[in-house]
Coordinates of C-alpha atoms in Angstrom, one line a residue:
M123 CA 0.1 0.0 0.0
L124 CA 3.0 2.1 0.9
L125 CA 4.8 1.8 -2.4
P126 CA 2.4 3.0 -4.9
L127 CA 1.7 6.1 -2.7
Y128 CA 5.3 6.7 -2.3
A129 CA 5.7 6.6 -6.2
Q130 CA 2.8 9.0 -6.6
M131 CA 4.2 11.4 -4.2
K132 CA 7.7 11.2 -5.8
V133 CA 6.5 12.0 -9.2
K134 CA 4.2 14.7 -7.9
S135 CA 7.0 16.6 -6.2
T136 CA 9.5 16.0 -9.0
Y137 CA 7.1 17.3 -11.6
R138 CA 6.3 20.4 -9.4
K139 CA 10.0 21.0 -8.8
F140 CA 10.9 21.1 -12.3
S141 CA 7.5 22.8 -13.6
E142 CA 9.2 25.6 -12.0
V143 CA 12.3 25.8 -14.2
H144 CA 11.9 27.2 -17.4
S145 CA 13.6 25.6 -20.3
T146 CA 16.2 27.8 -22.1
S147 CA 14.5 26.8 -25.6
G148 CA 11.4 28.9 -24.4
M149 CA 9.0 26.2 -26.4
T150 CA 5.9 25.3 -24.9
G151 CA 4.8 21.7 -24.5
A152 CA 2.6 21.8 -27.4
E153 CA 5.4 23.3 -29.3
V154 CA 7.7 20.7 -28.3
A155 CA 5.3 17.8 -29.2
R156 CA 4.8 19.5 -32.5
K157 CA 8.3 19.6 -33.4
I158 CA 9.2 16.1 -32.4
L159 CA 6.3 14.8 -34.4
D160 CA 7.1 17.0 -37.4
E161 CA 10.8 15.8 -37.4
N162 CA 9.6 12.1 -37.4
G163 CA 7.1 12.6 -40.1
L164 CA 4.1 12.3 -37.9
Y165 CA 2.0 15.3 -39.5
D166 CA -1.3 13.4 -38.9
V167 CA -1.0 13.1 -35.1
R168 CA -2.7 16.2 -33.2
V169 CA -1.5 18.0 -30.2
V170 CA -4.3 19.1 -27.9
P171 CA -5.0 20.5 -24.6
N172 CA -6.5 18.5 -21.8
Q173 CA -8.0 19.4 -18.4
G174 CA -6.5 17.9 -15.4
F175 CA -3.3 17.6 -13.4
L176 CA -0.8 15.2 -15.1
S177 CA -3.7 14.0 -17.5
D178 CA -1.1 13.7 -20.3
H179 CA -1.5 10.9 -22.5
Y180 CA -1.5 9.3 -26.3
N181 CA -4.6 8.0 -27.8
P182 CA -3.6 5.7 -30.7
A183 CA -7.3 5.7 -31.6
T184 CA -7.5 9.1 -32.7
K185 CA -4.0 9.9 -33.2
T186 CA -3.8 12.5 -30.6
V187 CA -1.2 13.8 -28.2
A188 CA -3.5 15.2 -25.2
L189 CA -1.2 17.5 -22.8
S190 CA -2.5 18.8 -19.4
E191 CA -2.8 22.5 -19.6
D192 CA 0.2 23.3 -17.4
N193 CA 2.1 21.5 -19.9
F194 CA 0.6 22.5 -23.2
Y195 CA 1.1 26.2 -22.6
G196 CA 3.9 26.1 -20.2
T197 CA 7.5 26.2 -20.9
S198 CA 8.9 24.3 -18.3
V199 CA 11.6 21.5 -18.3
A200 CA 9.0 19.1 -16.6
G201 CA 6.4 20.0 -19.6
T202 CA 9.1 19.5 -22.2
A203 CA 9.9 15.9 -20.6
V204 CA 6.4 14.9 -20.4
A205 CA 5.3 16.3 -23.9
A206 CA 8.2 14.2 -25.4
H207 CA 7.3 11.0 -23.4
E208 CA 3.7 11.2 -25.0
V209 CA 5.2 11.8 -28.5
G210 CA 7.4 8.8 -27.8
H211 CA 4.3 6.7 -27.7
A212 CA 3.3 8.4 -30.8
I213 CA 6.5 7.2 -32.5
Q214 CA 6.0 3.7 -31.0
H215 CA 2.6 3.4 -32.8
A216 CA 3.9 4.6 -35.9
E217 CA 6.6 2.2 -35.7
A218 CA 4.3 -0.7 -34.5
Y219 CA 6.4 -1.1 -31.5
S220 CA 5.8 -4.7 -30.6
F221 CA 5.0 -4.4 -26.7
L222 CA 2.8 -1.3 -27.3
T223 CA 0.9 -3.8 -29.6
L224 CA 0.6 -6.2 -27.4
R225 CA -0.4 -4.1 -24.4
S226 CA -3.2 -2.7 -27.0
K227 CA -4.4 -6.2 -27.5
L228 CA -4.5 -6.8 -23.8
V229 CA -6.5 -3.9 -23.1
P230 CA -10.1 -5.5 -23.4
V231 CA -8.5 -8.5 -21.5
A232 CA -7.2 -6.6 -18.7
N233 CA -10.2 -4.4 -18.2
I234 CA -12.5 -7.4 -17.9
S235 CA -10.1 -9.1 -15.5
S236 CA -9.6 -6.2 -13.3
S237 CA -13.3 -5.7 -12.8
A238 CA -14.2 -9.5 -12.2
S239 CA -11.2 -11.0 -10.5
W240 CA -11.7 -9.9 -7.2
I241 CA -15.5 -10.9 -7.3
F242 CA -14.2 -14.5 -7.7
V243 CA -11.3 -14.1 -5.1
M244 CA -13.6 -12.7 -2.4
I245 CA -16.2 -15.4 -3.2
G246 CA -13.5 -18.1 -3.1
I247 CA -12.0 -16.8 0.4
L248 CA -15.7 -16.3 2.1
A249 CA -16.8 -19.6 0.8
S250 CA -13.7 -21.4 1.1
S251 CA -13.8 -22.8 -2.4
S252 CA -10.4 -23.3 -3.8
N253 CA -12.1 -23.7 -7.3
M254 CA -13.5 -19.7 -7.2
L255 CA -10.3 -18.6 -5.8
L256 CA -8.3 -20.1 -8.6
L257 CA -10.8 -18.4 -11.1
G258 CA -10.2 -15.2 -9.5
I259 CA -6.3 -15.8 -9.5
V260 CA -6.3 -16.6 -13.1
L261 CA -8.0 -13.3 -14.0
L262 CA -5.9 -11.1 -11.7
A263 CA -2.9 -13.0 -13.4
A264 CA -4.1 -11.4 -16.8
G265 CA -4.2 -8.1 -15.3
V266 CA -0.4 -8.6 -13.8
V267 CA 0.8 -9.6 -17.3
F268 CA -1.0 -6.3 -18.8
Q269 CA 1.3 -4.7 -16.1
I270 CA 4.5 -6.2 -16.7
V271 CA 4.2 -5.6 -20.6
T272 CA 3.5 -1.9 -19.8
L273 CA 7.0 -1.5 -18.2
P274 CA 9.0 -2.0 -21.4
V275 CA 6.5 0.4 -23.2
E276 CA 6.7 3.3 -20.7
F277 CA 10.6 3.0 -20.3
D278 CA 10.9 2.8 -24.4
A279 CA 8.8 6.0 -24.6
S280 CA 11.1 7.6 -22.2
N281 CA 14.4 6.8 -24.0
R282 CA 12.9 8.0 -27.2
A283 CA 11.9 11.3 -25.5
M284 CA 15.2 11.9 -24.1
N285 CA 17.1 11.1 -27.6
Q286 CA 14.6 13.4 -29.5
I287 CA 14.7 16.6 -27.2
V288 CA 18.5 16.1 -26.9
S289 CA 19.3 15.5 -30.6
L290 CA 16.8 18.3 -31.6
N291 CA 18.8 20.6 -29.2
I292 CA 15.4 21.3 -27.1
I293 CA 17.2 21.2 -24.1
R294 CA 20.7 21.7 -23.3
N295 CA 23.2 21.0 -20.5
E296 CA 22.1 20.5 -17.0
E297 CA 18.3 20.1 -18.2
E298 CA 19.1 16.7 -19.6
R299 CA 19.5 15.9 -16.0
S300 CA 16.4 17.5 -14.9
A301 CA 14.2 16.0 -17.6
R302 CA 15.6 12.5 -16.7
K303 CA 14.6 13.0 -13.1
V304 CA 10.8 14.0 -14.0
L305 CA 10.8 10.8 -16.5
N306 CA 12.4 8.4 -14.2
A307 CA 10.0 9.4 -11.2
A308 CA 7.0 8.9 -13.6
A309 CA 8.3 5.4 -14.4
M310 CA 8.5 4.6 -10.9
T311 CA 4.9 4.8 -10.5
Y312 CA 4.3 2.0 -13.3
V313 CA 7.3 -0.2 -11.4
A314 CA 5.4 0.4 -8.2
A315 CA 2.2 -0.8 -9.6
T316 CA 3.6 -3.8 -11.2
L317 CA 5.5 -4.8 -8.0
V318 CA 2.1 -4.6 -5.9
A319 CA 0.4 -6.5 -8.6
V320 CA 3.0 -9.4 -8.5
L321 CA 2.9 -9.4 -4.8
E322 CA -0.9 -9.4 -4.4
L323 CA -0.7 -12.4 -6.8
A324 CA 1.7 -14.2 -4.9
R325 CA 0.0 -13.8 -1.9
L326 CA -3.5 -15.2 -3.4
L327 CA -1.5 -17.9 -4.7
L328 CA -0.3 -19.0 -1.1
I329 CA -3.8 -18.8 0.2
F330 CA -4.9 -21.0 -2.7
T331 CA -2.0 -23.5 -1.9
G332 CA -3.3 -23.4 1.7
M333 CA -6.8 -24.3 0.9
R334 CA -5.8 -27.1 -1.4
S335 CA -3.6 -28.6 1.6
D336 CA -6.6 -28.4 3.8
D337 CA -8.7 -30.0 1.4

């Protein structure tokens, strides 16, 4: 429980710190995203503002990079890093990056399993039914696979982001370290979520093993 909370606090504090540091390029997040997209020939991908704190994302269905308003209009190092990261996903999509393709295919399975798994887990535990618990574990495992596949997608997007903003001279000198800190903090939230999911799955497997032993 504490691990994801710490990761969320870390990413928010790191983002807020570097959102107050203006980039020497003076480019807004929207301009950064547009420049990287154009340099990679992705003229059909739109960049739009989005309400909400750190609500930045890339939508492959609509080919849209949505940036939170602070990042869309702001000129901070944090905004530059976040914008470049989301464009990294757009580049992955254009190149049919294998892990992104796999994650997209797993989305409907993960959505169903995440909502249904705990129903069967709770029934299995309350009714002491190892079969119901096993079904819940199988469904939960599908969600864990989704979490694991998400990791290389996010790390690759961050690596692409850093390569782009450095090679295009969007950030300079010490700004590179600052941008990397923002991206690393964001990546920690995915690592924490995956670790928690794996540990929860392991705990349920131990409960299931105990039930079968009692039977």
